[in-house]
Structures are given as C-alpha cells and as structure tokens.
JSON list of C-alpha atoms in Angstrom, two decimals:
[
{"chain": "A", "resi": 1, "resn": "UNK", "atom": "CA", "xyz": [-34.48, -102.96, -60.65]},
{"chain": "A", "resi": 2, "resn": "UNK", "atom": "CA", "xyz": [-34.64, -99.22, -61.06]},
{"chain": "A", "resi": 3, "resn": "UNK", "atom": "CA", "xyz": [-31.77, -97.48, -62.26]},
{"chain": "A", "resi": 4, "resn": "UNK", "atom": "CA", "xyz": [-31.59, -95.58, -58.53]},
{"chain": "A", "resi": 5, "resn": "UNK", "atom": "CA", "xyz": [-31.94, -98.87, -56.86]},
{"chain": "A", "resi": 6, "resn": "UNK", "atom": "CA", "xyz": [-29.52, -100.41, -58.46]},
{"chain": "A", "resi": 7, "resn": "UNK", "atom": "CA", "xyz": [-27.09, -97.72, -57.55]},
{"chain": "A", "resi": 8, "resn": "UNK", "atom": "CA", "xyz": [-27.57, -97.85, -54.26]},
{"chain": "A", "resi": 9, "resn": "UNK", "atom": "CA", "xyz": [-27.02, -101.45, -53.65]},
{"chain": "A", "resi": 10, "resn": "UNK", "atom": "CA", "xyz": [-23.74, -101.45, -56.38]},
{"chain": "A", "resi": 11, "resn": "UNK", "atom": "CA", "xyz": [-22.72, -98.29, -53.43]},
{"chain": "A", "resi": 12, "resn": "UNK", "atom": "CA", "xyz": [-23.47, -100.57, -51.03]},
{"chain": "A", "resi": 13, "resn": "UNK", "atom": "CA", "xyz": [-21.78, -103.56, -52.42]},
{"chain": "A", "resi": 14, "resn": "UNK", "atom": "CA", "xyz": [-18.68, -101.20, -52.65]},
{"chain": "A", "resi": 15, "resn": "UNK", "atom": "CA", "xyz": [-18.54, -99.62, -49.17]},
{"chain": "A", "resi": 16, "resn": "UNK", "atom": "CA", "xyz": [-19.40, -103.50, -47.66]},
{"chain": "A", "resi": 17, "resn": "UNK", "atom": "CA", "xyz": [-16.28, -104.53, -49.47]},
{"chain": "A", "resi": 18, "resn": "UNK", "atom": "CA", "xyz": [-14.03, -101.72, -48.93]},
{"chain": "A", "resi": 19, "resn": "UNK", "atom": "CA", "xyz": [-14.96, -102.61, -45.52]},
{"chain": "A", "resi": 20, "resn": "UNK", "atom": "CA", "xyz": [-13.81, -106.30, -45.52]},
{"chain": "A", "resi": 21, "resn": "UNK", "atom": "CA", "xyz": [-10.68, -105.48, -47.71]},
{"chain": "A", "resi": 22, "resn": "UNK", "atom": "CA", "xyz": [-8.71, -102.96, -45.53]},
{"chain": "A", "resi": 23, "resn": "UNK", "atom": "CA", "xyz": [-10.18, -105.42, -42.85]},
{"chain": "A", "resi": 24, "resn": "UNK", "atom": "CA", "xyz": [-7.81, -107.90, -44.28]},
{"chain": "A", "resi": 25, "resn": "UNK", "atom": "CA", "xyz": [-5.22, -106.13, -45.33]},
{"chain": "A", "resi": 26, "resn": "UNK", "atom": "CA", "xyz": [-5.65, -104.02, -41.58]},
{"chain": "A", "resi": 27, "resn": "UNK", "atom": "CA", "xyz": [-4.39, -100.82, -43.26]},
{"chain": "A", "resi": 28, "resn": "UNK", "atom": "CA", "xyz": [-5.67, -98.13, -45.88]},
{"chain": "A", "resi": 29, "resn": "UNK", "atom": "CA", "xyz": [-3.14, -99.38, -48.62]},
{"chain": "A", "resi": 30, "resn": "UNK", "atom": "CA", "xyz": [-5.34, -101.14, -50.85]},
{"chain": "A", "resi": 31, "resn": "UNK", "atom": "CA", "xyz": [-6.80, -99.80, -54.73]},
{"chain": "A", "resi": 32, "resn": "UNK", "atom": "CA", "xyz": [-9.45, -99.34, -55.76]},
{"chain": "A", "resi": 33, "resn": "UNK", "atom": "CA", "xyz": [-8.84, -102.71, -57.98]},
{"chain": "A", "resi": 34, "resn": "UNK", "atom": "CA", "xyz": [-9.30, -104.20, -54.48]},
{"chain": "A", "resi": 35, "resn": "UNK", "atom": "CA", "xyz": [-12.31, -103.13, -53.83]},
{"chain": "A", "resi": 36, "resn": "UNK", "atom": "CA", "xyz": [-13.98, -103.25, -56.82]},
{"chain": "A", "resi": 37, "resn": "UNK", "atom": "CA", "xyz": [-12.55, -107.16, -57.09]},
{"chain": "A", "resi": 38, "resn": "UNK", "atom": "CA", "xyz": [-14.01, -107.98, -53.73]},
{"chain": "A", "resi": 39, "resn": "UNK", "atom": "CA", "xyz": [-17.27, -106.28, -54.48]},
{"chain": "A", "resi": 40, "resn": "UNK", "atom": "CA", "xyz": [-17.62, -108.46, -57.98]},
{"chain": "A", "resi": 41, "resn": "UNK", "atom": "CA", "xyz": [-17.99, -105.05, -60.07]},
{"chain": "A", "resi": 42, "resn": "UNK", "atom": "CA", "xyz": [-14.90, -103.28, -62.70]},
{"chain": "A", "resi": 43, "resn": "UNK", "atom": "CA", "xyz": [-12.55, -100.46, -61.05]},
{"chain": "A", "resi": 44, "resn": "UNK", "atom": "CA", "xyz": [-14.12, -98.17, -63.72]},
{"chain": "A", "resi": 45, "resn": "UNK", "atom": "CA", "xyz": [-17.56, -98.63, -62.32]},
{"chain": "A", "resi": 46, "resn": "UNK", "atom": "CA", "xyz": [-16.58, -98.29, -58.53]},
{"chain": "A", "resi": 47, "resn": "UNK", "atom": "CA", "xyz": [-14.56, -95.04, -59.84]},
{"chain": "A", "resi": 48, "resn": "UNK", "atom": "CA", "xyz": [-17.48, -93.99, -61.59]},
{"chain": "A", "resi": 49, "resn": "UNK", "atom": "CA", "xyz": [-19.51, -93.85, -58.49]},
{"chain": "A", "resi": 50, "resn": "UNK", "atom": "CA", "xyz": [-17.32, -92.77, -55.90]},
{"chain": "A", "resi": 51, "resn": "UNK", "atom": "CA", "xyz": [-14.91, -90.80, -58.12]},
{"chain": "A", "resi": 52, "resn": "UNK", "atom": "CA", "xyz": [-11.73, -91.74, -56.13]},
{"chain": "A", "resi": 53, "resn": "UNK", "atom": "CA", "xyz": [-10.54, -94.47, -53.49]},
{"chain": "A", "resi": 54, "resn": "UNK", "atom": "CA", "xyz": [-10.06, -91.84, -50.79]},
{"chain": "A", "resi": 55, "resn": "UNK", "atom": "CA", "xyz": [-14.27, -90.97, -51.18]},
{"chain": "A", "resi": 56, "resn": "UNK", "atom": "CA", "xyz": [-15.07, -94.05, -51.49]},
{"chain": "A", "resi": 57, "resn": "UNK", "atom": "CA", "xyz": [-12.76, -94.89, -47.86]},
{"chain": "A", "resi": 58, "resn": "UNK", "atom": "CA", "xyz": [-14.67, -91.62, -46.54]},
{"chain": "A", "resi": 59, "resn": "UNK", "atom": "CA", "xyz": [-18.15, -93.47, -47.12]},
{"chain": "A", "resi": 60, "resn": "UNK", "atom": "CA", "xyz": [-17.01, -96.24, -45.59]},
{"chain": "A", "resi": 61, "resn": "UNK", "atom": "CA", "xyz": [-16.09, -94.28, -42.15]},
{"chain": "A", "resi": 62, "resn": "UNK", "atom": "CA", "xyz": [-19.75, -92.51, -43.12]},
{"chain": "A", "resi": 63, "resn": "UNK", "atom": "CA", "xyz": [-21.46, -95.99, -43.21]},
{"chain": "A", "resi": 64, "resn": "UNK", "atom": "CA", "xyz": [-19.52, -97.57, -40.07]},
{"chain": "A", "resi": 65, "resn": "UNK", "atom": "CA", "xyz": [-20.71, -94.06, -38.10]},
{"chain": "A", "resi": 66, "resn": "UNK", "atom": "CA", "xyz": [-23.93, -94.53, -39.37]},
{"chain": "A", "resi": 67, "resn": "UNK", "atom": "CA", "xyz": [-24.82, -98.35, -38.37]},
{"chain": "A", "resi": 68, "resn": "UNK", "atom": "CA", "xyz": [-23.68, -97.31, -34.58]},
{"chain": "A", "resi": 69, "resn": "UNK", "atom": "CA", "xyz": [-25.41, -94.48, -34.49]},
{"chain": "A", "resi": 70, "resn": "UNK", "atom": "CA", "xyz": [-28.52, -96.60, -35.64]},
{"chain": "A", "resi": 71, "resn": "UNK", "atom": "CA", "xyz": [-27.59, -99.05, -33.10]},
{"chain": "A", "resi": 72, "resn": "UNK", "atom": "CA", "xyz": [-27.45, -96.76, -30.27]},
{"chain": "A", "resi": 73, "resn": "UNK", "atom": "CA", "xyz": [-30.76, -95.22, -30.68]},
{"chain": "A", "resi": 74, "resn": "UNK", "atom": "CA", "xyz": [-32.55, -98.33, -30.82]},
{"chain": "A", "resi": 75, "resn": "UNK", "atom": "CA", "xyz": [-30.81, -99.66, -27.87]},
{"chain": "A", "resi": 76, "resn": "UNK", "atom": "CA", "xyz": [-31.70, -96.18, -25.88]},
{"chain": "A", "resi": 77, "resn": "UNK", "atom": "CA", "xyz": [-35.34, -96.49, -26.93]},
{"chain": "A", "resi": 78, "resn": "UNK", "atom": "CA", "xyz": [-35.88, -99.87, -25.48]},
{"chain": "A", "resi": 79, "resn": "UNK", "atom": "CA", "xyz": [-34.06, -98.77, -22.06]},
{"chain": "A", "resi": 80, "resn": "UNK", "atom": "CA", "xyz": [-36.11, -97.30, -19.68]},
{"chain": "A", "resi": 81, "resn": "UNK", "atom": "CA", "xyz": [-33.89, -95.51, -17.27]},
{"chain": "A", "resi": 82, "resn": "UNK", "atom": "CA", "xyz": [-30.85, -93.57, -17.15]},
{"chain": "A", "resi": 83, "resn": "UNK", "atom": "CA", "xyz": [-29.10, -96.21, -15.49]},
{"chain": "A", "resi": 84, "resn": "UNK", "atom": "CA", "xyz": [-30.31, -99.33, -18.26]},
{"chain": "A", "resi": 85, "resn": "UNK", "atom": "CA", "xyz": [-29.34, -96.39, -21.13]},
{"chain": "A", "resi": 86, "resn": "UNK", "atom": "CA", "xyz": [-25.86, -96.33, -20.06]},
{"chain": "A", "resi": 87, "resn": "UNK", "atom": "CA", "xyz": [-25.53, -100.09, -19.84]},
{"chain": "A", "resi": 88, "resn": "UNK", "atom": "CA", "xyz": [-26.97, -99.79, -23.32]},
{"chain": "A", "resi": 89, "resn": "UNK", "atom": "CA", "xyz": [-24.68, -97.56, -24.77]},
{"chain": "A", "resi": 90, "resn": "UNK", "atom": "CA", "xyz": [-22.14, -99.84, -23.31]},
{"chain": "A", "resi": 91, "resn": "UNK", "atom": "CA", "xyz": [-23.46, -102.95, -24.98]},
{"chain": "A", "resi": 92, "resn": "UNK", "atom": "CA", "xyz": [-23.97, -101.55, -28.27]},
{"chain": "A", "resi": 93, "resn": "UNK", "atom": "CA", "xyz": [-20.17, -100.18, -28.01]},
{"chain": "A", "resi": 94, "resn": "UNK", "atom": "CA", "xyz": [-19.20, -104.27, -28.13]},
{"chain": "A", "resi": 95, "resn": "UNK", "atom": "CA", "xyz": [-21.78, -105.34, -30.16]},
{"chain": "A", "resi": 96, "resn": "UNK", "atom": "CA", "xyz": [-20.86, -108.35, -32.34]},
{"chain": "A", "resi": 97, "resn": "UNK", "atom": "CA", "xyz": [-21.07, -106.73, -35.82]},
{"chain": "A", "resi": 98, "resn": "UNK", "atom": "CA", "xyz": [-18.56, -103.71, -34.21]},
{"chain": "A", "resi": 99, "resn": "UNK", "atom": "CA", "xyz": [-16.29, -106.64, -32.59]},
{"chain": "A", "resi": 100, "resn": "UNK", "atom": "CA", "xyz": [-15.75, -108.47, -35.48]},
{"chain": "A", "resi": 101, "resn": "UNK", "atom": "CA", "xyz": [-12.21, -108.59, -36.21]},
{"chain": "A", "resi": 102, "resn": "UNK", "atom": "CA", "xyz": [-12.36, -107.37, -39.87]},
{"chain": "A", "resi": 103, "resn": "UNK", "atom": "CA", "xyz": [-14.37, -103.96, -38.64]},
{"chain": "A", "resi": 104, "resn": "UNK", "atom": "CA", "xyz": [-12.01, -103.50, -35.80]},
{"chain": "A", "resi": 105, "resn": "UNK", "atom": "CA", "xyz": [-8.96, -103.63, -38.08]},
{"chain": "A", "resi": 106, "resn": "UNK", "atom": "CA", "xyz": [-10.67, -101.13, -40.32]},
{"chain": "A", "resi": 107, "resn": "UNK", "atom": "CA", "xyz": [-11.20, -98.67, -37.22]},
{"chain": "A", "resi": 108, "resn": "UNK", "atom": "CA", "xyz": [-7.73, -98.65, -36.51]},
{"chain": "A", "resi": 109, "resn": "UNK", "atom": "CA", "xyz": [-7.04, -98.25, -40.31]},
{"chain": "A", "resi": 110, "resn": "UNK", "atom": "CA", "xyz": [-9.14, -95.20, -39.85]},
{"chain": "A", "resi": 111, "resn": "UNK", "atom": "CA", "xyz": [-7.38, -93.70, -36.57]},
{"chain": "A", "resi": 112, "resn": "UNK", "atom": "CA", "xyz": [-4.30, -94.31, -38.37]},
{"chain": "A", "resi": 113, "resn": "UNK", "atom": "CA", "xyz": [-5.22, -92.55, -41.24]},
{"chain": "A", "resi": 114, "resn": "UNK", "atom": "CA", "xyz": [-6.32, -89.89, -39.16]},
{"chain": "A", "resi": 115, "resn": "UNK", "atom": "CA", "xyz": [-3.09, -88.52, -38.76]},
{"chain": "A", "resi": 116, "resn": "UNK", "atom": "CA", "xyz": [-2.65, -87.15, -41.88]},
{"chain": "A", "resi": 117, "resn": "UNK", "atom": "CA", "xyz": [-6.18, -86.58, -43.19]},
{"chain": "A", "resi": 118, "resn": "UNK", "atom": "CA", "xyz": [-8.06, -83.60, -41.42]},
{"chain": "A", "resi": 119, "resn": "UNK", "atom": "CA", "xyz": [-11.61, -85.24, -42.98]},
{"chain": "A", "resi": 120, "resn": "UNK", "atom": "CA", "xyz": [-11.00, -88.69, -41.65]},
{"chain": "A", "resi": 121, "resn": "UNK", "atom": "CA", "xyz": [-10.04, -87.45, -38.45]},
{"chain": "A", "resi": 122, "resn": "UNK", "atom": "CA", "xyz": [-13.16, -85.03, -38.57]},
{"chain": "A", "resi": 123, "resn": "UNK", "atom": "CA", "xyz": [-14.84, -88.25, -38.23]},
{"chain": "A", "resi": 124, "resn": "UNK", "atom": "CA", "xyz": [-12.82, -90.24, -35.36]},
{"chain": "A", "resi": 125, "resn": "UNK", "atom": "CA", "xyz": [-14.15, -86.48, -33.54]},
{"chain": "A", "resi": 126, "resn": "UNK", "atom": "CA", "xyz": [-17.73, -87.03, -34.16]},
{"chain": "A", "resi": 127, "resn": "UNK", "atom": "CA", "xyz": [-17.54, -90.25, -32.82]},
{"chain": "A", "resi": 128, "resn": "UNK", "atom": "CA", "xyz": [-15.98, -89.31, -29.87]},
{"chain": "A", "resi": 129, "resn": "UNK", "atom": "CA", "xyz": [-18.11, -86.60, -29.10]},
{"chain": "A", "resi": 130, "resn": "UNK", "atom": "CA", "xyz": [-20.77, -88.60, -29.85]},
{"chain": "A", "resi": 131, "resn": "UNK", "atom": "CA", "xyz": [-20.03, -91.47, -27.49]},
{"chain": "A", "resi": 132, "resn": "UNK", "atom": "CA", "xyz": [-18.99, -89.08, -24.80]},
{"chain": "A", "resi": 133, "resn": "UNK", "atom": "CA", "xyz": [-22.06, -87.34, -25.13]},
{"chain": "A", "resi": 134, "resn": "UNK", "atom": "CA", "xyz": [-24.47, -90.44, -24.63]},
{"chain": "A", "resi": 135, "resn": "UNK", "atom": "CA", "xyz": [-22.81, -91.38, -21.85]},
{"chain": "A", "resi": 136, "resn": "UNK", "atom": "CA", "xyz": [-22.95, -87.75, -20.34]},
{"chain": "A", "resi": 137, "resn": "UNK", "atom": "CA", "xyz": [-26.65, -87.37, -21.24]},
{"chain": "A", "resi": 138, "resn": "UNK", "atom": "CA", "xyz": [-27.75, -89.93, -18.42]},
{"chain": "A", "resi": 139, "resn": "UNK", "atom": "CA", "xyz": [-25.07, -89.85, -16.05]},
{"chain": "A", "resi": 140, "resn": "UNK", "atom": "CA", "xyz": [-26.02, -85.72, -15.43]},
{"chain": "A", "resi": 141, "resn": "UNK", "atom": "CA", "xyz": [-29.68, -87.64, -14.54]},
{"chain": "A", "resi": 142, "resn": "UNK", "atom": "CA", "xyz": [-28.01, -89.48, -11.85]},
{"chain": "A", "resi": 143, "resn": "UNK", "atom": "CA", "xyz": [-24.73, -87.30, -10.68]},
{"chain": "A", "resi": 144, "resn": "UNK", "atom": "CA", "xyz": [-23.72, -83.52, -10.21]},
{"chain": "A", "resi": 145, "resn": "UNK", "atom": "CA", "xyz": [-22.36, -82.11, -13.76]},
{"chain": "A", "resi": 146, "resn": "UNK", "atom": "CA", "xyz": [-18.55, -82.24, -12.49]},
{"chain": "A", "resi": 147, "resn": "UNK", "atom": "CA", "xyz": [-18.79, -85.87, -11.80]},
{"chain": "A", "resi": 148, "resn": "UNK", "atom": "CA", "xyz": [-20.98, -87.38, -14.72]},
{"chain": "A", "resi": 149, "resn": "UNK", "atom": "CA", "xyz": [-18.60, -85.45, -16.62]},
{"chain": "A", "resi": 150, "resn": "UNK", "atom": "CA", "xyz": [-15.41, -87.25, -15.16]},
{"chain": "A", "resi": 151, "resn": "UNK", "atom": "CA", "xyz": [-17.05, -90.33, -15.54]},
{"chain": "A", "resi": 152, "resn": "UNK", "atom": "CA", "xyz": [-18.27, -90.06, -18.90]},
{"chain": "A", "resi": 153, "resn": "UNK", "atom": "CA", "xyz": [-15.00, -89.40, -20.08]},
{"chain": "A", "resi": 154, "resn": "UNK", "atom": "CA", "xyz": [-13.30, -92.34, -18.16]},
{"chain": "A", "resi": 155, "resn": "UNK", "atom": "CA", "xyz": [-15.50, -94.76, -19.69]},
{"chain": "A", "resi": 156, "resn": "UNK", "atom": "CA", "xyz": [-15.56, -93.64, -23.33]},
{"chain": "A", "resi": 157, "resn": "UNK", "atom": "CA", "xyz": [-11.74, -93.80, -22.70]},
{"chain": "A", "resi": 158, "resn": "UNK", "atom": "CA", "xyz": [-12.17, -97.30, -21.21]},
{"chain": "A", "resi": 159, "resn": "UNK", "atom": "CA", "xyz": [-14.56, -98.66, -23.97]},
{"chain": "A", "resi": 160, "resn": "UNK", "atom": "CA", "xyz": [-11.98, -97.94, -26.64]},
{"chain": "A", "resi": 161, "resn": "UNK", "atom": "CA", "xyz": [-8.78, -98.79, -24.94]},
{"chain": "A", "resi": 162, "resn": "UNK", "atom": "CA", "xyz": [-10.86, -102.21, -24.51]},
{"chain": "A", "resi": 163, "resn": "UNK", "atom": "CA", "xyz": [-11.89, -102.15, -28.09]},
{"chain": "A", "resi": 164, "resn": "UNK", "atom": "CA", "xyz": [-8.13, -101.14, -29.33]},
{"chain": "A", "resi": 165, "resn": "UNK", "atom": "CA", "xyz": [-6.88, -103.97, -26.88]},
{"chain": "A", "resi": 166, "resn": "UNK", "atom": "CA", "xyz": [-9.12, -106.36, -28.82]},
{"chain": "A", "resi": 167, "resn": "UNK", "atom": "CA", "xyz": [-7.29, -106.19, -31.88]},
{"chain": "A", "resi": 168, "resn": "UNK", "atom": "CA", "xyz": [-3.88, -107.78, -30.02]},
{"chain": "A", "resi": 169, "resn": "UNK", "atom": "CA", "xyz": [-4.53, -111.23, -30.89]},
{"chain": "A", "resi": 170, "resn": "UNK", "atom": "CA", "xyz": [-1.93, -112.53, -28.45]},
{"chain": "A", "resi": 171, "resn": "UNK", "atom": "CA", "xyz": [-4.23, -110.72, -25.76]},
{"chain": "A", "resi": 172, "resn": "UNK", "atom": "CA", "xyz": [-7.63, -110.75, -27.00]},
{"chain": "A", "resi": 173, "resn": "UNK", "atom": "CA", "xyz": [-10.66, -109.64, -24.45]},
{"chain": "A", "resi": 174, "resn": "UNK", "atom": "CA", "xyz": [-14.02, -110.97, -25.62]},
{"chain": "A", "resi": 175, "resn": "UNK", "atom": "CA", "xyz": [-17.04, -109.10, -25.83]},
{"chain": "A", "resi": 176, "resn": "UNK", "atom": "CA", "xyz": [-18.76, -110.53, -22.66]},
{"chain": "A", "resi": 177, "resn": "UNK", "atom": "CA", "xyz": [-15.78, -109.67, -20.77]},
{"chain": "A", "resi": 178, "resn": "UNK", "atom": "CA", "xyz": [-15.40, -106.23, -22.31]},
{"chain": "A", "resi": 179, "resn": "UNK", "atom": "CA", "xyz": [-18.81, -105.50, -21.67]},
{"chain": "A", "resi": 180, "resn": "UNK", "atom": "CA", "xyz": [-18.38, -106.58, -17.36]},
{"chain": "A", "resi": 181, "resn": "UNK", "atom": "CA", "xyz": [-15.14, -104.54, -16.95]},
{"chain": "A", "resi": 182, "resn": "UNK", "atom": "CA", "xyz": [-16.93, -101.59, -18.29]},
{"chain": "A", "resi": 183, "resn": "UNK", "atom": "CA", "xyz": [-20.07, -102.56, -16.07]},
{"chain": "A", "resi": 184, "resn": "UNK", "atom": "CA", "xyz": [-17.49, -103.02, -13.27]},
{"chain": "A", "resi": 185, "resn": "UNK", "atom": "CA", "xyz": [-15.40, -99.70, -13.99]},
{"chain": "A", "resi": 186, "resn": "UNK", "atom": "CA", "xyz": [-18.69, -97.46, -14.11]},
{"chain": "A", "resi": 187, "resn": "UNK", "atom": "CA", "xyz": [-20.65, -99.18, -10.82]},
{"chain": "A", "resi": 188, "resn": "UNK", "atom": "CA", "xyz": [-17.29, -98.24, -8.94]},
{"chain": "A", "resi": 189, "resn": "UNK", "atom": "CA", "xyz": [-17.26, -94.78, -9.85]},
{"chain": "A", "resi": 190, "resn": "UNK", "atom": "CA", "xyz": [-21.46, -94.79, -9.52]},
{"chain": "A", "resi": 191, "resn": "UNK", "atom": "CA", "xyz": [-20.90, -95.62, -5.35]},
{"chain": "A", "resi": 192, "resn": "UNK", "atom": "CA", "xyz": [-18.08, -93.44, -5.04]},
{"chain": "A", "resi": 193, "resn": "UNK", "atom": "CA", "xyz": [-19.74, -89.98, -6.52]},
{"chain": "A", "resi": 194, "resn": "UNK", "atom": "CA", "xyz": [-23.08, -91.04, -4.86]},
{"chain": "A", "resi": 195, "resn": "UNK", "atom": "CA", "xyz": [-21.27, -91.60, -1.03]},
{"chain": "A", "resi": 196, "resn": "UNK", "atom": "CA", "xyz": [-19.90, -88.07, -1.26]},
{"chain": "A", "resi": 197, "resn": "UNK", "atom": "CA", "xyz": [-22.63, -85.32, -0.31]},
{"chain": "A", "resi": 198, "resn": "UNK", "atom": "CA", "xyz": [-23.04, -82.84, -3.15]},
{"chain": "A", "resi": 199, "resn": "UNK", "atom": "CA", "xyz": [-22.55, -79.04, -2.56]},
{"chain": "A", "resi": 200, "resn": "UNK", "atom": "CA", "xyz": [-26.53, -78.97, -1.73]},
{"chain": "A", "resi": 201, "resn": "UNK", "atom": "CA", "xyz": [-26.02, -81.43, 1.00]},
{"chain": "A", "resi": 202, "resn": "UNK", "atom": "CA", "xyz": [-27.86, -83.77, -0.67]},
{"chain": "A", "resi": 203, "resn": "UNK", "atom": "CA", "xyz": [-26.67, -87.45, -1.88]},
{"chain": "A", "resi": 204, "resn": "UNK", "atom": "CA", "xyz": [-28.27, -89.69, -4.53]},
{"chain": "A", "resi": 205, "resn": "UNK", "atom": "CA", "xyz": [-28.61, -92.97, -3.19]},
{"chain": "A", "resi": 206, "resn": "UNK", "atom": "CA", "xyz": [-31.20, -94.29, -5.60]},
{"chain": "A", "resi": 207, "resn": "UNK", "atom": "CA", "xyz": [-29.67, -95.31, -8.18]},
{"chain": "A", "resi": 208, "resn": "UNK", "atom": "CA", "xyz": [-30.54, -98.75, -10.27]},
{"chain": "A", "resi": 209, "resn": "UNK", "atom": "CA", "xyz": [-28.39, -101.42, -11.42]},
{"chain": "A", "resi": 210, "resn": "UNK", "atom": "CA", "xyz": [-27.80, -102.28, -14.89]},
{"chain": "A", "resi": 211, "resn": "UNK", "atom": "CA", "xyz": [-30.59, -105.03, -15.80]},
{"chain": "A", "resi": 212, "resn": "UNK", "atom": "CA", "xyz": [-29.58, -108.53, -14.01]},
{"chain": "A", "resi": 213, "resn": "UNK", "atom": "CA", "xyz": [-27.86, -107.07, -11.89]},
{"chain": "A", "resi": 214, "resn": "UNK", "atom": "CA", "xyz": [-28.45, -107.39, -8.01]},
{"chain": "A", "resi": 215, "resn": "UNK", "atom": "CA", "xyz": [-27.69, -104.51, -5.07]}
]
C-alpha cells in the first residue's frame, strides 16, 4: 500500500479506537498508550501522527461530526418533501451507529470536556447549529418564520435530551421509541401552528405526514 494510504487507514485505525476507548472508559481520561493499544499500533507512532492525545481526541469529535453530517445529506436527498426531510433528520439523529452505547458515552465525554476546552466546545456549537438549522430549513417551507423557529428549537432540544437520556442504563429509551416521541412531539406542534391563522389570514392546512403515517 502507498505510503499515503497507509497513513490514512493507521489515522483511521487511531480515531476508530480512540473512539471505542473513551467509549469504555465513558470519559476523556485515557493516554495515548490506550489508544494506540486498542488500535494494535506503538504510542510513538500514534504520537507521531497526531502529535498529542488532545489532537488526536479533536479528530475524533472531527470524524463523529463528519459521519452525521454524511448521514444527513444522504437521508435529505432521498426525501422528497419538507415534511419526509424532517422525519429524516429525525431518523438519522437515532441512527444505530450514533445509538450505540460506546459513541454515546464518547458524546457525553465530549460535552463534558467542553467545559473547559473552547475548541471542543467549538464543536458541540457546530453541531447544534447544524441540527437546528436542518430542522429550520423545512419547517420555514411549511410554517411562518416565528413558529418553525420555536419548533425547530424544541425538537433539537428534544432529540438530545432523548439521546442524553439514553445513556441512563437504569432508564434506557430505544431507538424506535426515541424516534415516535420525536414524531409525536413535532406532529403536535405541526396541528397547533397550522390551526392558528397567520398574520396574512391565511392557514396551511396541507401539510403531509411523515412516511407510514396516516391523517
């Protein structure tokens, strides 16, 4: 294998296992001996290419970001209305790879960690914005500005409570379940902006249910 290719997958190899490591250990206290044991390679050689456990911990946020981001633009290209996007974004938000129990205990690392580092929390930012922003992007299609902007807010707050809540193991919520009290949460909302007459007059009563789901 090429020099370069081989790089990239002994980066990847690293960031997969940082991943699983604070996963386990469900906090950012772990070496870079940790890591580098997990991924099968010397500490010298993960140091080498990351230069330090905190940049190789920021890739790992980087790669996390990354995957969902990838995720959510596939699942918006194959919906075909506003309505199907947002159930979408919603699914993709609980998809099984973000649910596992080793990446949520790494999020929560990450939030935690957030409270001292300005960079990581940089990060936590984008992906709020982010989320918020998808979900605001297609609600705007369907409500006034003031209300899609309410709403958006309430369920990017509602997916991560849900996804937070999921890493109480005395109280876990599975994904299914996750996915219907979001579904349920943003239909509610959906029937109460579109009853109320908006300043032109004018109400939007047109609007689709998620896919398998009935009016």
């Amino acid at each position: 294998m090429p020099k370069v290719g081989m790089e990239r997958v002994r980066r990847k190899a690293l960031v997969d296992a940082a991943l699983r490591v604070i996963g386990d250990h469900g906090s950012l206290t772990v070496t870079m001996s940790d890591i580098a044991r997990q991924a099968g390679v010397s500490p010298a050689l993960a140091h080498h290419y990351f230069g330090s456990k905190e940049q190789l911990l920021i890739e790992t946020i980087r790669s996390l970001l990354r995957q969902l981001r990838s995720d959510t633009a596939a699942a918006l290209k194959a919906a075909r209305t506003p309505r199907a996007r947002l159930s979408a974004i919603i699914r993709v938000s609980f998809h099984a790879d973000q649910f596992a129990p080793g990446t949520i205990a790494a999020w929560l690392a990450f939030y935690a960690e957030a409270q001292r580092s300005e960079e990581t929390r940089r990060f936590l930012v984008i992906y709020a914005r982010r989320l918020c922003s998808n979900l605001l992007a297609d609600l705007k299609v369907l409500l006034p500005a003031d209300a899609a902007e309410r709403i958006a807010e309430g369920a990017a707050a509602m997916i991560d409570g849900l996804y937070i809540r999921q890493s109480l193991k005395s109280a876990p919520i599975g994904i299914e379940a996750s996915i219907a009290l979001t579904e349920d949460y943003l239909n509610a909302l959906l029937a109460t902006a579109t009853a109320t007459p908006s300043p032109g007059g004018r109400r939007n009563d047109h609007i689709e249910p998620p896919k398998g789901q009935m009016t």
